[in-house]
Amino acid sequence: MFSRILIANRGEIACRVIRTAQRMGIGTVAVYSDADAHALHVAMADEAVNIGPAPVTDSYLRADHIIAAALKTGAEAIHPGYGFLSENPGFVDAVVKAGLVFIGPSADSIRAMGLKDAAKRLMEKAGVPVVPGYHGEAQELVVLASKAREIGYPVLIKARAGGGGKGMRKVDNPDDFAEALGSARREAKSAFGDDRVLVEKYISKPRHIEVQVFGDNHGNVVHLYERDCSLQRRHQKVIEEAPAPGITEEMRAAMTSAAVKAAQAINYSGAGTIEFIVDATEGLQPDRFWFMEMNTRLQVEHPVTEMITGLDLVEWQLRVAAGEKLPLAQEHIPLNGHAMEVRLYAEDPAKGFLPAIGTLHHLSFPTAVQEGDVRIETGVRAGDTISPYYDPMIAKIVVHGADRSFALAAMGSALNQTEIAGTTTNAPFLAALIDHQSFATGDVDTGLIDRQLGELTVPATIQAGMKELAILSASGLLKRPVHGDPWTALRGYAHHGGLAYPVTLEEGGQTTRYDVTVREDERYGISGPDFSVEVRVRHDTPNWHITGRNINLRAKTVTIPHGIAVLAGRTAAAFKIADPFLMAEQAGSAGDRLTAPMPGLVKSVRAAAGDLVRKGQILLVLEAMKMEHSITAPHDGKIAEIVAENAQVKEQSSLVRFEEAPLNTTTN
């Protein structure tokens, strides 16, 4: 076995590989770009090497830099993860030439499956069912159009290189073929540097079902059952599960047999996935599936296979690459329960799924769910920033249950318990998918999301009570009860009318002031220009329970920079709190006095009457909202009066008064 490996990737997959390697006692080397200098995978590895600037073309796609890092650190092998250089046969050749081991298939295997048209011709020879279509070399319009007519419309034009839906066009009638072909070619050329295409029969109700295969260098190939990846957006997977809903033993036997045959045809070694397109118009039939392509690497969704088999596929990769035989024979590979994975992204579904960069001020994932097991695969921590340079995935949430109904319930619970503040995410979209009737019954196909997009991407609304809870939290009056302290809930309460504690929100570029008063029996009054309400707030671990007129909300509050985030199940809302001291400072910068922006206690005084002070100099420290705030001089001047230390001051009471005469710059 290897003593040290380098992981040529970043994010959650790099962390995933590092965990298994460390469990096996293998040393790890991470590589990182300038943008990832403080990333989680860098912190987890035993050693880390900078390989260039943030753009991937200058870092994670620099094979020479990666190989040099491996040689420099004494790594014996390179694990590519997925994406980047993982399916680049030239990189594999370079790794081997450098005397290192590539943890994956051979360059020849990758080349054999790298181009869709050549791969399908190879599969036809191996007896693997292939979608009816044209996979030949001729690329003239007249030839392709003629083949499309022979196949029968609708047809699908597909770039022969690459993936991710790029260079792919559905054509419903012959009149649109030429325009669609030109568009597909231009996109394929731009994305992959290859504008050649193939033409296939379009399946009206397609399901995307793939089979995990594994081979070694001793001629052994096994399958680890199937995964259903039909829920897709723009040909990108959103939810994956295993086993496939509705699959029969006959269908599974046919698909897995074809997948093993495909891997054997190219002497495959390592982890790979055979992807099939399935016609589900009449359910899953063993004669209605066809080879689509092979991914010659570890898939993003491999954890669902691990959950139903109890195996570690990264460990298998390492053992096979080190020359060992497959750890288990086919008959010993278990299949237990049902697993499901969602991809949690920093993106805004209501705005066309635009990436949403930002800092993850608060990040919390569930560690357990009642309905089954939960597993989180992530490459970020609270405080990390979602960068514009890379894929905005935050995490993969994976659950396992006794059957599909338990797995569905477990995923719902896991999404409810996931807390993120600081950026917009697709969590509400994922939750809507989990709850959708068609998905719940297993009636899925690759077009489901597009058909229901409007229903699934309704912008989340702020729930009643969220704003009130944010105001109360910002006031500093809302305190969790302390065991044995009956006075905690009475903080700020006065029998003859309590002080009004001001909170100023910034909303749409405008500032709005609200006053909070404490009343008896855990009640609070909130008044402002747009509403006045009385609410009752109790601590219901780990949430607050706020009730009032038209309000009945359980939610958690967390402090974020310049604001408060309120988290209620699948809904999160952030409220920006204006700094009253900064506002007071700005407002009083030309005046002759400083006043208290809110009630508080003068903790210390650092100047005296008659002192000459400079702009920005700390004059006193005021405690308000259980925090200490430094009050500074808004301009140069001479102090005429200053409040006494330990004084309890009301809002707008005078703290400092300056003499009107300007500061004499000449002092003795």
CSV table of N, CA and C in Angstrom, one decimal, residues 12 237-240 300 341-347 349 360 362-366 376-380 386 391-398 411 414-415 417-420 423-431 570:
chain,number,residue,atom,x,y,z
A,12,GLU,N,-15.1,19.3,-1.5
A,12,GLU,CA,-15.6,18.2,-0.8
A,12,GLU,C,-14.9,16.9,-1.2
A,237,LYS,N,-27.2,16.7,-12.7
A,237,LYS,CA,-27.9,16.0,-11.6
A,237,LYS,C,-28.2,16.8,-10.4
A,238,VAL,N,-29.4,16.6,-9.8
A,238,VAL,CA,-29.8,17.4,-8.6
A,238,VAL,C,-30.0,16.4,-7.4
A,239,ILE,N,-30.7,15.3,-7.7
A,239,ILE,CA,-30.9,14.3,-6.7
A,239,ILE,C,-30.6,12.9,-7.2
A,240,GLU,N,-29.8,12.1,-6.5
A,240,GLU,CA,-29.5,10.8,-6.9
A,240,GLU,C,-30.0,9.8,-5.8
A,300,VAL,N,-19.7,12.0,-8.5
A,300,VAL,CA,-20.1,12.8,-7.4
A,300,VAL,C,-21.0,12.1,-6.4
A,341,GLU,N,-29.2,11.3,-2.2
A,341,GLU,CA,-28.3,12.4,-2.1
A,341,GLU,C,-28.8,13.6,-2.8
A,342,VAL,N,-28.7,14.8,-2.1
A,342,VAL,CA,-29.0,16.1,-2.8
A,342,VAL,C,-27.7,16.9,-2.8
A,343,ARG,N,-27.7,17.7,-3.8
A,343,ARG,CA,-26.5,18.6,-4.0
A,343,ARG,C,-26.9,20.0,-3.5
A,344,LEU,N,-26.4,20.5,-2.4
A,344,LEU,CA,-26.7,21.8,-1.9
A,344,LEU,C,-25.7,22.8,-2.4
A,345,TYR,N,-26.3,23.8,-3.2
A,345,TYR,CA,-25.5,24.8,-3.8
A,345,TYR,C,-25.8,26.2,-3.3
A,346,ALA,N,-24.8,27.1,-3.5
A,346,ALA,CA,-25.0,28.5,-3.2
A,346,ALA,C,-25.4,29.1,-4.6
A,347,GLU,N,-26.7,29.1,-4.8
A,347,GLU,CA,-27.3,29.6,-6.0
A,347,GLU,C,-28.7,30.0,-5.7
A,349,PRO,N,-32.4,29.8,-7.1
A,349,PRO,CA,-33.3,29.1,-8.1
A,349,PRO,C,-34.3,30.1,-8.7
A,360,LEU,N,-20.2,32.2,4.3
A,360,LEU,CA,-21.1,31.4,5.1
A,360,LEU,C,-20.9,31.7,6.6
A,362,HIS,N,-23.0,31.5,9.0
A,362,HIS,CA,-23.5,30.4,9.9
A,362,HIS,C,-23.7,29.2,9.0
A,363,LEU,N,-23.2,28.1,9.5
A,363,LEU,CA,-23.3,26.8,8.8
A,363,LEU,C,-23.4,25.7,9.8
A,364,SER,N,-24.5,25.0,9.7
A,364,SER,CA,-24.7,23.9,10.6
A,364,SER,C,-25.5,22.8,9.9
A,365,PHE,N,-25.0,21.5,10.0
A,365,PHE,CA,-25.6,20.4,9.4
A,365,PHE,C,-26.1,19.4,10.5
A,366,PRO,N,-27.1,18.6,10.1
A,366,PRO,CA,-27.6,17.6,11.1
A,366,PRO,C,-26.6,16.5,11.3
A,376,ILE,N,-22.8,13.9,5.7
A,376,ILE,CA,-22.6,15.2,5.0
A,376,ILE,C,-21.2,15.1,4.4
A,377,GLU,N,-21.2,15.4,3.1
A,377,GLU,CA,-19.9,15.6,2.4
A,377,GLU,C,-19.7,17.0,2.0
A,378,THR,N,-18.7,17.7,2.6
A,378,THR,CA,-18.5,19.1,2.4
A,378,THR,C,-17.1,19.5,2.4
A,379,GLY,N,-16.8,20.6,1.7
A,379,GLY,CA,-15.4,21.1,1.7
A,379,GLY,C,-15.3,22.5,2.3
A,380,VAL,N,-16.4,22.9,3.0
A,380,VAL,CA,-16.4,24.3,3.6
A,380,VAL,C,-16.8,24.2,5.1
A,386,ILE,N,-17.8,31.4,-0.5
A,386,ILE,CA,-18.1,30.8,-1.7
A,386,ILE,C,-17.5,31.7,-2.8
A,391,ASP,N,-17.0,25.8,-8.7
A,391,ASP,CA,-18.3,25.3,-8.5
A,391,ASP,C,-18.9,25.7,-7.1
A,392,PRO,N,-20.1,26.3,-7.1
A,392,PRO,CA,-20.6,26.8,-5.8
A,392,PRO,C,-21.2,25.7,-4.9
A,393,MET,N,-20.8,24.5,-5.0
A,393,MET,CA,-21.4,23.5,-4.1
A,393,MET,C,-21.0,23.7,-2.6
A,394,ILE,N,-21.9,23.7,-1.8
A,394,ILE,CA,-21.7,23.8,-0.3
A,394,ILE,C,-21.5,22.4,0.3
A,395,ALA,N,-22.4,21.5,-0.1
A,395,ALA,CA,-22.3,20.2,0.5
A,395,ALA,C,-23.2,19.2,-0.3
A,396,LYS,N,-22.9,17.9,-0.1
A,396,LYS,CA,-23.8,16.8,-0.5
A,396,LYS,C,-24.4,16.3,0.8
A,397,ILE,N,-25.8,16.3,0.9
A,397,ILE,CA,-26.5,15.7,2.0
A,397,ILE,C,-26.9,14.3,1.6
A,398,VAL,N,-26.5,13.3,2.3
A,398,VAL,CA,-26.8,11.9,2.0
A,398,VAL,C,-27.5,11.2,3.1
A,411,MET,N,-34.5,12.6,4.4
A,411,MET,CA,-34.0,13.7,3.7
A,411,MET,C,-34.7,15.0,4.0
A,414,ALA,N,-33.4,16.1,7.3
A,414,ALA,CA,-32.0,16.6,7.2
A,414,ALA,C,-32.0,18.0,6.6
A,415,LEU,N,-32.9,18.3,5.6
A,415,LEU,CA,-33.0,19.6,5.0
A,415,LEU,C,-33.6,20.6,6.0
A,417,GLN,N,-33.1,20.6,9.1
A,417,GLN,CA,-32.1,20.9,10.2
A,417,GLN,C,-30.8,21.5,9.6
A,418,THR,N,-30.8,21.7,8.3
A,418,THR,CA,-29.6,22.4,7.7
A,418,THR,C,-29.8,23.9,7.9
A,419,GLU,N,-28.8,24.5,8.4
A,419,GLU,CA,-28.8,26.0,8.7
A,419,GLU,C,-27.7,26.7,8.0
A,420,ILE,N,-28.1,27.7,7.1
A,420,ILE,CA,-27.0,28.4,6.4
A,420,ILE,C,-27.5,29.9,6.4
A,423,THR,N,-25.5,33.5,2.5
A,423,THR,CA,-25.7,33.4,1.0
A,423,THR,C,-27.0,32.7,0.7
A,424,THR,N,-27.5,32.9,-0.5
A,424,THR,CA,-28.7,32.2,-0.9
A,424,THR,C,-28.3,30.8,-1.4
A,425,THR,N,-29.2,29.9,-1.0
A,425,THR,CA,-29.0,28.5,-1.4
A,425,THR,C,-30.2,27.9,-2.1
A,426,ASN,N,-30.0,26.7,-2.7
A,426,ASN,CA,-31.1,26.0,-3.4
A,426,ASN,C,-31.8,25.0,-2.4
A,427,ALA,N,-31.6,25.2,-1.1
A,427,ALA,CA,-32.2,24.3,-0.1
A,427,ALA,C,-33.8,24.3,-0.2
A,428,PRO,N,-34.4,25.4,-0.4
A,428,PRO,CA,-35.9,25.4,-0.5
A,428,PRO,C,-36.3,24.7,-1.8
A,429,PHE,N,-35.5,24.8,-2.9
A,429,PHE,CA,-35.8,24.1,-4.1
A,429,PHE,C,-35.7,22.6,-3.9
A,430,LEU,N,-34.6,22.2,-3.2
A,430,LEU,CA,-34.4,20.7,-3.0
A,430,LEU,C,-35.6,20.2,-2.1
A,431,ALA,N,-36.0,21.0,-1.1
A,431,ALA,CA,-37.1,20.5,-0.2
A,431,ALA,C,-38.4,20.4,-1.0
A,570,ARG,N,-36.9,25.3,6.7
A,570,ARG,CA,-36.3,25.4,5.4
A,570,ARG,C,-36.2,26.9,5.0
